[in-house]
Every structure is written in C-alpha cells, then in structure tokens.
C-alpha cells in the first residue's frame, strides 16, 4: 500500500478535516492525520482537545503503529491546557519523538516538570534508604529524559546547569 501524504496548507485555520481522519479504520490515514496534527497543534490545540480521548486511545493501543506520535500530540494538547502531569506522562510515552533538541516552550516546560518529578522521587528514595525501606521505582523513561538533558548540557557546554542538575537530582555520577 502506498504511503499517505497530506500537502501542507498555506495557512491553518482549522484542523477539522484532519481530525476526521482519526475516525478512519486505515492506520496509514490515522498516522498521517497525527503527523499533520503535530504540525498544527500549537495553532489548533483547542479543536484537537475535543479528540483527546480518541488520540489517547490510539496511544494506549499497543498494536497501533503510530502510538508514539499519538502520545506526542496528546502531550502537546495537555501542555496547552496547562495539565502538565498528563503532558509529561504522554511525552514519556512519545519516546524519542519527544525531542529535547527542539528549544520550544513546550519542550522546556515538560523537561522542567520531568526534572521536578525526578528530583521529588530521588528525594523520596533517599529518605526511604535512610529509614532502611525499599525505594520507589523511577520510570526508566523519566530517567531517560533526565539523562538526555545531562547530554544536552554537555553538548551546549552548559556545565553550570549540568552541575546544578546533578546536585539537585542527587546524581553525583554526572559530576566528572
């Protein structure tokens, strides 16, 4: 089957036509719709918000090949709705599609929320270790985002930021 490609519009005024493709049975059409929605989410998030349940259902379907893109689109909509915990949860589900090299307000905010959550969990684990109790498990995807942020600090030569992060997250293994 041929790949589905939608031509980029000159100016986006509505996402209604693209959103209707989410109801199609053909996965390629739904994936193409998600790709387009990812391009216009900052302008049309208010329309896309009405379809959040459908988009999250696509993400939760393990057999759907575009689950990571569904997670990314839903995460961006939750970001615009200022539901940052849901935005982080779905950004983690987006895997490498959640690209830290994009210096957008969305990425910077979700990274900040991720680091705050990681700091909180590491602090809780430190307290539990002091009480000789079992630590809580930290989501490996959350740890991956924090590690990618450490890498970004090194690439950008933002050594003070990296040092501050390593102290705040109790990751002295990153100080070298």
Short mmCIF file of N, CA, C and O in Angstrom, two decimals, residues 48-162:
data_model
loop_
_atom_site.label_atom_id
_atom_site.label_comp_id
_atom_site.label_asym_id
_atom_site.label_seq_id
_atom_site.Cartn_x
_atom_site.Cartn_y
_atom_site.Cartn_z
N UNK A 48 -8.31 20.25 18.74
CA UNK A 48 -7.79 18.90 18.95
C UNK A 48 -8.19 18.38 20.33
O UNK A 48 -8.39 17.18 20.53
N UNK A 49 -8.34 19.30 21.30
CA UNK A 49 -8.70 18.91 22.67
C UNK A 49 -10.00 18.10 22.70
O UNK A 49 -10.14 17.21 23.55
N UNK A 50 -10.91 18.39 21.79
CA UNK A 50 -12.17 17.63 21.75
C UNK A 50 -11.94 16.17 21.36
O UNK A 50 -12.83 15.34 21.56
N UNK A 51 -10.80 15.86 20.80
CA UNK A 51 -10.49 14.50 20.33
C UNK A 51 -9.43 13.82 21.20
O UNK A 51 -8.89 12.79 20.81
N UNK A 52 -9.15 14.40 22.37
CA UNK A 52 -8.11 13.83 23.23
C UNK A 52 -8.37 12.38 23.60
O UNK A 52 -7.44 11.57 23.61
N UNK A 53 -9.61 12.03 23.89
CA UNK A 53 -9.92 10.64 24.25
C UNK A 53 -9.57 9.71 23.09
O UNK A 53 -8.99 8.63 23.31
N UNK A 54 -9.92 10.10 21.86
CA UNK A 54 -9.60 9.28 20.69
C UNK A 54 -8.10 9.14 20.51
O UNK A 54 -7.59 8.06 20.22
N UNK A 55 -7.38 10.24 20.67
CA UNK A 55 -5.92 10.23 20.48
C UNK A 55 -5.25 9.39 21.57
O UNK A 55 -4.35 8.59 21.29
N UNK A 56 -5.71 9.53 22.81
CA UNK A 56 -5.15 8.72 23.89
C UNK A 56 -5.45 7.23 23.69
O UNK A 56 -4.63 6.38 24.01
N UNK A 57 -6.63 6.94 23.14
CA UNK A 57 -6.97 5.54 22.86
C UNK A 57 -6.02 4.96 21.83
O UNK A 57 -5.59 3.81 21.95
N UNK A 58 -5.65 5.75 20.82
CA UNK A 58 -4.66 5.29 19.83
C UNK A 58 -3.32 5.03 20.51
O UNK A 58 -2.65 4.03 20.22
N UNK A 59 -2.92 5.91 21.42
CA UNK A 59 -1.66 5.72 22.14
C UNK A 59 -1.70 4.45 22.98
O UNK A 59 -0.72 3.70 23.05
N UNK A 60 -2.82 4.19 23.62
CA UNK A 60 -2.93 3.04 24.52
C UNK A 60 -3.07 1.71 23.78
O UNK A 60 -2.90 0.65 24.37
N UNK A 61 -3.34 1.76 22.47
CA UNK A 61 -3.47 0.55 21.66
C UNK A 61 -2.07 0.08 21.26
O UNK A 61 -1.42 0.66 20.40
N UNK A 62 -1.61 -0.99 21.90
CA UNK A 62 -0.25 -1.49 21.68
C UNK A 62 -0.01 -1.92 20.23
O UNK A 62 1.12 -1.95 19.77
N UNK A 63 -1.08 -2.23 19.50
CA UNK A 63 -0.92 -2.68 18.12
C UNK A 63 -0.92 -1.52 17.11
O UNK A 63 -0.64 -1.73 15.94
N UNK A 64 -1.22 -0.30 17.58
CA UNK A 64 -1.26 0.84 16.67
C UNK A 64 0.17 1.32 16.39
O UNK A 64 0.90 1.68 17.31
N UNK A 65 0.59 1.35 15.11
CA UNK A 65 1.97 1.70 14.79
C UNK A 65 2.34 3.17 15.03
O UNK A 65 3.52 3.50 15.08
N UNK A 66 1.38 4.04 15.20
CA UNK A 66 1.67 5.46 15.42
C UNK A 66 1.44 5.90 16.85
O UNK A 66 1.18 7.08 17.11
N UNK A 67 1.60 4.96 17.79
CA UNK A 67 1.31 5.28 19.19
C UNK A 67 2.17 6.41 19.74
O UNK A 67 1.69 7.25 20.48
N UNK A 68 3.46 6.44 19.38
CA UNK A 68 4.32 7.49 19.92
C UNK A 68 3.90 8.87 19.42
O UNK A 68 3.93 9.84 20.17
N UNK A 69 3.49 8.96 18.15
CA UNK A 69 3.03 10.25 17.63
C UNK A 69 1.71 10.64 18.30
O UNK A 69 1.50 11.82 18.59
N UNK A 70 0.83 9.67 18.56
CA UNK A 70 -0.41 9.96 19.27
C UNK A 70 -0.09 10.51 20.66
O UNK A 70 -0.72 11.49 21.11
N UNK A 71 0.88 9.92 21.33
CA UNK A 71 1.28 10.39 22.65
C UNK A 71 1.83 11.81 22.58
O UNK A 71 1.52 12.65 23.43
N UNK A 72 2.64 12.09 21.57
CA UNK A 72 3.23 13.42 21.44
C UNK A 72 2.16 14.49 21.20
O UNK A 72 2.17 15.54 21.83
N UNK A 73 1.23 14.20 20.30
CA UNK A 73 0.15 15.16 20.01
C UNK A 73 -0.69 15.40 21.26
O UNK A 73 -0.97 16.55 21.63
N UNK A 74 -1.07 14.32 21.94
CA UNK A 74 -1.88 14.46 23.16
C UNK A 74 -1.11 15.23 24.23
O UNK A 74 -1.68 16.08 24.93
N UNK A 75 0.19 14.97 24.34
CA UNK A 75 1.01 15.67 25.31
C UNK A 75 1.01 17.17 25.05
O UNK A 75 0.87 17.98 25.97
N UNK A 76 1.13 17.55 23.80
CA UNK A 76 1.15 18.98 23.45
C UNK A 76 -0.20 19.64 23.74
O UNK A 76 -0.24 20.80 24.17
N UNK A 77 -1.28 18.92 23.52
CA UNK A 77 -2.60 19.48 23.83
C UNK A 77 -2.73 19.66 25.34
O UNK A 77 -3.18 20.73 25.81
N UNK A 78 -2.33 18.66 26.12
CA UNK A 78 -2.38 18.79 27.58
C UNK A 78 -1.49 19.94 28.05
O UNK A 78 -1.84 20.64 29.00
N UNK A 79 -0.36 20.15 27.39
CA UNK A 79 0.50 21.30 27.72
C UNK A 79 -0.28 22.60 27.54
O UNK A 79 -0.26 23.46 28.42
N UNK A 80 -0.96 22.74 26.43
CA UNK A 80 -1.73 23.97 26.18
C UNK A 80 -2.90 24.11 27.16
O UNK A 80 -3.31 25.23 27.47
N UNK A 81 -3.42 22.99 27.65
CA UNK A 81 -4.48 23.01 28.65
C UNK A 81 -3.92 23.23 30.06
O UNK A 81 -4.67 23.26 31.03
N UNK A 82 -2.60 23.34 30.16
CA UNK A 82 -1.87 23.51 31.42
C UNK A 82 -2.06 22.34 32.38
O UNK A 82 -2.05 22.49 33.59
N UNK A 83 -2.22 21.16 31.80
CA UNK A 83 -2.28 19.91 32.56
C UNK A 83 -0.91 19.24 32.42
O UNK A 83 -0.72 18.30 31.65
N UNK A 84 0.05 19.75 33.17
CA UNK A 84 1.45 19.37 32.95
C UNK A 84 1.78 17.94 33.35
O UNK A 84 2.66 17.33 32.73
N UNK A 85 1.10 17.38 34.34
CA UNK A 85 1.37 15.99 34.71
C UNK A 85 0.95 15.04 33.59
O UNK A 85 1.68 14.11 33.25
N UNK A 86 -0.22 15.30 33.00
CA UNK A 86 -0.66 14.49 31.86
C UNK A 86 0.25 14.72 30.65
O UNK A 86 0.56 13.78 29.92
N UNK A 87 0.66 15.97 30.46
CA UNK A 87 1.56 16.28 29.34
C UNK A 87 2.88 15.52 29.50
O UNK A 87 3.39 14.96 28.52
N UNK A 88 3.41 15.45 30.72
CA UNK A 88 4.64 14.70 30.97
C UNK A 88 4.43 13.21 30.74
O UNK A 88 5.23 12.56 30.06
N UNK A 89 3.34 12.67 31.28
CA UNK A 89 3.05 11.23 31.13
C UNK A 89 3.05 10.84 29.65
O UNK A 89 3.64 9.83 29.25
N UNK A 90 2.41 11.65 28.83
CA UNK A 90 2.32 11.33 27.41
C UNK A 90 3.63 11.64 26.67
O UNK A 90 3.98 10.94 25.73
N UNK A 91 4.34 12.67 27.10
CA UNK A 91 5.65 12.96 26.48
C UNK A 91 6.59 11.77 26.71
O UNK A 91 7.35 11.40 25.81
N UNK A 92 6.51 11.17 27.88
CA UNK A 92 7.33 9.98 28.14
C UNK A 92 6.91 8.84 27.23
O UNK A 92 7.74 8.07 26.77
N UNK A 93 5.61 8.74 26.95
CA UNK A 93 5.10 7.71 26.04
C UNK A 93 5.51 7.95 24.60
O UNK A 93 5.51 7.04 23.79
N UNK A 94 5.87 9.19 24.28
CA UNK A 94 6.28 9.53 22.92
C UNK A 94 7.70 9.08 22.61
O UNK A 94 8.13 9.11 21.46
N UNK A 95 8.44 8.65 23.63
CA UNK A 95 9.80 8.16 23.41
C UNK A 95 10.70 9.22 22.80
O UNK A 95 10.70 10.38 23.21
N UNK A 96 11.44 8.84 21.77
CA UNK A 96 12.40 9.75 21.14
C UNK A 96 11.73 10.82 20.28
O UNK A 96 12.38 11.76 19.85
N UNK A 97 10.42 10.68 20.03
CA UNK A 97 9.71 11.77 19.33
C UNK A 97 9.64 13.01 20.21
O UNK A 97 9.51 14.12 19.70
N UNK A 98 9.73 12.82 21.52
CA UNK A 98 9.87 13.96 22.43
C UNK A 98 11.33 14.37 22.37
O UNK A 98 12.18 13.85 23.05
N UNK A 99 11.61 15.30 21.48
CA UNK A 99 12.97 15.67 21.10
C UNK A 99 13.45 16.87 21.90
O UNK A 99 12.94 17.99 21.73
N UNK A 100 14.43 16.65 22.76
CA UNK A 100 14.95 17.72 23.61
C UNK A 100 15.74 18.76 22.84
O UNK A 100 15.99 19.84 23.37
N UNK A 101 16.13 18.46 21.62
CA UNK A 101 16.90 19.44 20.85
C UNK A 101 16.02 20.56 20.32
O UNK A 101 16.52 21.61 19.94
N UNK A 102 14.70 20.36 20.32
CA UNK A 102 13.78 21.43 19.94
C UNK A 102 13.64 22.36 21.13
O UNK A 102 13.17 21.95 22.18
N UNK A 103 14.05 23.59 20.97
CA UNK A 103 14.05 24.54 22.08
C UNK A 103 12.74 25.34 22.10
O UNK A 103 12.74 26.55 22.02
N UNK A 104 11.64 24.63 22.21
CA UNK A 104 10.34 25.29 22.24
C UNK A 104 9.89 25.46 23.69
O UNK A 104 10.43 24.82 24.60
N UNK A 105 8.90 26.31 23.90
CA UNK A 105 8.36 26.48 25.24
C UNK A 105 7.81 25.16 25.76
O UNK A 105 7.95 24.84 26.94
N UNK A 106 7.18 24.40 24.87
CA UNK A 106 6.64 23.10 25.24
C UNK A 106 7.73 22.18 25.78
O UNK A 106 7.61 21.62 26.89
N UNK A 107 8.80 22.01 25.03
CA UNK A 107 9.88 21.11 25.45
C UNK A 107 10.50 21.60 26.75
O UNK A 107 10.71 20.80 27.68
N UNK A 108 10.77 22.89 26.84
CA UNK A 108 11.40 23.42 28.05
C UNK A 108 10.52 23.21 29.28
O UNK A 108 11.00 22.85 30.35
N UNK A 109 9.21 23.41 29.14
CA UNK A 109 8.29 23.23 30.27
C UNK A 109 8.20 21.77 30.68
O UNK A 109 8.25 21.44 31.87
N UNK A 110 8.07 20.88 29.70
CA UNK A 110 7.94 19.46 30.03
C UNK A 110 9.23 18.93 30.64
O UNK A 110 9.20 18.12 31.57
N UNK A 111 10.37 19.39 30.15
CA UNK A 111 11.65 18.99 30.75
C UNK A 111 11.71 19.48 32.20
O UNK A 111 12.14 18.74 33.10
N UNK A 112 11.26 20.70 32.46
CA UNK A 112 11.27 21.23 33.82
C UNK A 112 10.37 20.39 34.73
O UNK A 112 10.74 20.07 35.87
N UNK A 113 9.20 20.02 34.22
CA UNK A 113 8.28 19.18 35.00
C UNK A 113 8.91 17.81 35.24
O UNK A 113 8.82 17.26 36.35
N UNK A 114 9.57 17.27 34.22
CA UNK A 114 10.22 15.96 34.35
C UNK A 114 11.33 16.01 35.41
O UNK A 114 11.42 15.11 36.26
N UNK A 115 12.13 17.04 35.37
CA UNK A 115 13.22 17.16 36.34
C UNK A 115 12.66 17.34 37.75
O UNK A 115 13.15 16.72 38.70
N UNK A 116 11.62 18.15 37.88
CA UNK A 116 11.00 18.32 39.20
C UNK A 116 10.47 17.00 39.75
O UNK A 116 10.65 16.69 40.93
N UNK A 117 9.83 16.22 38.89
CA UNK A 117 9.31 14.91 39.31
C UNK A 117 10.46 13.98 39.69
O UNK A 117 10.39 13.26 40.69
N UNK A 118 11.52 13.99 38.90
CA UNK A 118 12.67 13.14 39.16
C UNK A 118 13.34 13.53 40.49
O UNK A 118 13.68 12.66 41.29
N UNK A 119 13.49 14.84 40.72
CA UNK A 119 14.08 15.32 41.97
C UNK A 119 13.22 14.86 43.15
O UNK A 119 13.75 14.40 44.18
N UNK A 120 11.91 14.98 43.01
CA UNK A 120 10.99 14.56 44.08
C UNK A 120 11.16 13.06 44.37
O UNK A 120 11.29 12.66 45.53
N UNK A 121 11.19 12.24 43.33
CA UNK A 121 11.32 10.79 43.51
C UNK A 121 12.68 10.41 44.08
O UNK A 121 12.77 9.53 44.95
N UNK A 122 13.73 11.07 43.61
CA UNK A 122 15.07 10.78 44.15
C UNK A 122 15.15 11.17 45.63
O UNK A 122 15.76 10.47 46.44
N UNK A 123 14.52 12.28 45.99
CA UNK A 123 14.49 12.71 47.39
C UNK A 123 13.73 11.72 48.25
O UNK A 123 14.17 11.38 49.37
N UNK A 124 12.58 11.26 47.75
CA UNK A 124 11.80 10.25 48.48
C UNK A 124 12.62 8.97 48.67
O UNK A 124 12.60 8.37 49.74
N UNK A 125 13.32 8.56 47.62
CA UNK A 125 14.14 7.35 47.72
C UNK A 125 15.27 7.52 48.72
O UNK A 125 15.62 6.58 49.44
N UNK A 126 15.85 8.71 48.77
CA UNK A 126 16.91 8.99 49.75
C UNK A 126 16.36 8.84 51.17
O UNK A 126 16.99 8.20 52.02
N UNK A 127 15.18 9.40 51.40
CA UNK A 127 14.55 9.29 52.72
C UNK A 127 14.23 7.84 53.05
O UNK A 127 14.43 7.40 54.19
N UNK A 128 13.73 7.10 52.08
CA UNK A 128 13.41 5.68 52.31
C UNK A 128 14.67 4.87 52.61
O UNK A 128 14.65 3.98 53.46
N UNK A 129 15.76 5.18 51.92
CA UNK A 129 17.02 4.48 52.19
C UNK A 129 17.51 4.76 53.60
O UNK A 129 18.04 3.87 54.27
N UNK A 130 17.33 6.00 54.06
CA UNK A 130 17.76 6.37 55.42
C UNK A 130 16.95 5.59 56.46
O UNK A 130 17.45 5.28 57.53
N UNK A 131 15.70 5.28 56.12
CA UNK A 131 14.83 4.52 57.02
C UNK A 131 14.92 3.01 56.77
O UNK A 131 14.14 2.24 57.31
N UNK A 132 15.87 2.64 55.90
CA UNK A 132 16.10 1.24 55.54
C UNK A 132 14.85 0.58 54.96
O UNK A 132 14.51 -0.56 55.28
N UNK A 133 14.14 1.33 54.11
CA UNK A 133 12.96 0.82 53.42
C UNK A 133 13.25 0.73 51.93
O UNK A 133 14.20 1.34 51.44
N UNK A 134 12.41 -0.03 51.24
CA UNK A 134 12.60 -0.20 49.80
C UNK A 134 12.27 1.10 49.06
O UNK A 134 11.23 1.72 49.32
N UNK A 135 13.13 1.49 48.13
CA UNK A 135 12.87 2.72 47.36
C UNK A 135 11.75 2.49 46.34
O UNK A 135 11.47 1.36 45.95
N UNK A 136 11.12 3.60 45.93
CA UNK A 136 10.10 3.53 44.88
C UNK A 136 10.82 3.42 43.54
O UNK A 136 11.93 3.92 43.37
N UNK A 137 10.17 2.75 42.61
CA UNK A 137 10.75 2.59 41.29
C UNK A 137 10.55 3.86 40.49
O UNK A 137 9.45 4.42 40.46
N UNK A 138 11.60 4.32 39.85
CA UNK A 138 11.53 5.50 38.99
C UNK A 138 11.39 5.02 37.56
O UNK A 138 12.16 4.17 37.09
N UNK A 139 10.40 5.55 36.87
CA UNK A 139 10.12 5.20 35.47
C UNK A 139 11.40 5.39 34.64
O UNK A 139 12.02 6.46 34.67
N UNK A 140 11.79 4.35 33.93
CA UNK A 140 13.01 4.42 33.12
C UNK A 140 12.91 5.48 32.03
O UNK A 140 13.91 6.07 31.63
N UNK A 141 11.68 5.75 31.57
CA UNK A 141 11.50 6.80 30.55
C UNK A 141 11.78 8.18 31.14
O UNK A 141 12.34 9.04 30.47
N UNK A 142 11.41 8.37 32.41
CA UNK A 142 11.69 9.64 33.09
C UNK A 142 13.20 9.78 33.27
O UNK A 142 13.76 10.85 33.02
N UNK A 143 13.83 8.70 33.66
CA UNK A 143 15.28 8.72 33.83
C UNK A 143 15.98 9.00 32.49
O UNK A 143 16.97 9.73 32.44
N UNK A 144 15.42 8.48 31.41
CA UNK A 144 15.97 8.72 30.08
C UNK A 144 15.90 10.21 29.72
O UNK A 144 16.87 10.76 29.18
N UNK A 145 14.79 10.86 30.02
CA UNK A 145 14.67 12.29 29.73
C UNK A 145 15.72 13.07 30.52
O UNK A 145 16.38 13.97 29.99
N UNK A 146 15.89 12.73 31.80
CA UNK A 146 16.88 13.42 32.63
C UNK A 146 18.28 13.17 32.08
O UNK A 146 19.09 14.11 31.97
N UNK A 147 18.58 11.94 31.69
CA UNK A 147 19.90 11.64 31.12
C UNK A 147 20.13 12.39 29.81
O UNK A 147 21.23 12.87 29.55
N UNK A 148 19.08 12.48 28.98
CA UNK A 148 19.22 13.23 27.72
C UNK A 148 19.45 14.72 28.01
O UNK A 148 20.15 15.40 27.28
N UNK A 149 18.86 15.21 29.10
CA UNK A 149 19.09 16.60 29.48
C UNK A 149 20.53 16.80 29.93
O UNK A 149 21.14 17.83 29.60
N UNK A 150 21.09 15.84 30.65
CA UNK A 150 22.50 15.91 31.02
C UNK A 150 23.36 15.96 29.75
O UNK A 150 24.31 16.74 29.65
N UNK A 151 23.03 15.12 28.76
CA UNK A 151 23.77 15.11 27.50
C UNK A 151 23.66 16.46 26.80
O UNK A 151 24.64 16.97 26.26
N UNK A 152 22.47 17.05 26.82
CA UNK A 152 22.27 18.35 26.19
C UNK A 152 23.12 19.41 26.88
O UNK A 152 23.70 20.28 26.21
N UNK A 153 23.21 19.35 28.20
CA UNK A 153 24.06 20.30 28.93
C UNK A 153 25.52 20.18 28.48
O UNK A 153 26.21 21.19 28.29
N UNK A 154 25.98 18.94 28.31
CA UNK A 154 27.36 18.74 27.86
C UNK A 154 27.56 19.26 26.44
O UNK A 154 28.56 19.93 26.16
N UNK A 155 26.61 18.94 25.55
CA UNK A 155 26.72 19.40 24.16
C UNK A 155 26.73 20.92 24.06
O UNK A 155 27.45 21.49 23.25
N UNK A 156 25.91 21.56 24.90
CA UNK A 156 25.80 23.02 24.87
C UNK A 156 26.87 23.71 25.70
O UNK A 156 26.89 24.93 25.78
N UNK A 157 27.72 22.91 26.32
CA UNK A 157 28.75 23.41 27.23
C UNK A 157 28.14 24.23 28.37
O UNK A 157 28.71 25.20 28.84
N UNK A 158 26.94 23.82 28.79
CA UNK A 158 26.24 24.45 29.91
C UNK A 158 26.61 23.68 31.17
O UNK A 158 25.77 23.02 31.79
N UNK A 159 27.87 23.79 31.54
CA UNK A 159 28.40 22.98 32.63
C UNK A 159 27.80 23.36 33.99
O UNK A 159 27.55 22.48 34.82
N UNK A 160 27.55 24.65 34.20
CA UNK A 160 26.96 25.06 35.48
C UNK A 160 25.54 24.50 35.62
O UNK A 160 25.16 24.05 36.69
N UNK A 161 24.79 24.51 34.54
CA UNK A 161 23.44 23.95 34.58
C UNK A 161 23.50 22.45 34.85
O UNK A 161 22.74 21.92 35.65
N UNK A 162 24.43 21.76 34.19
CA UNK A 162 24.60 20.32 34.40
C UNK A 162 25.01 20.00 35.84
O UNK A 162 24.50 19.05 36.44
#
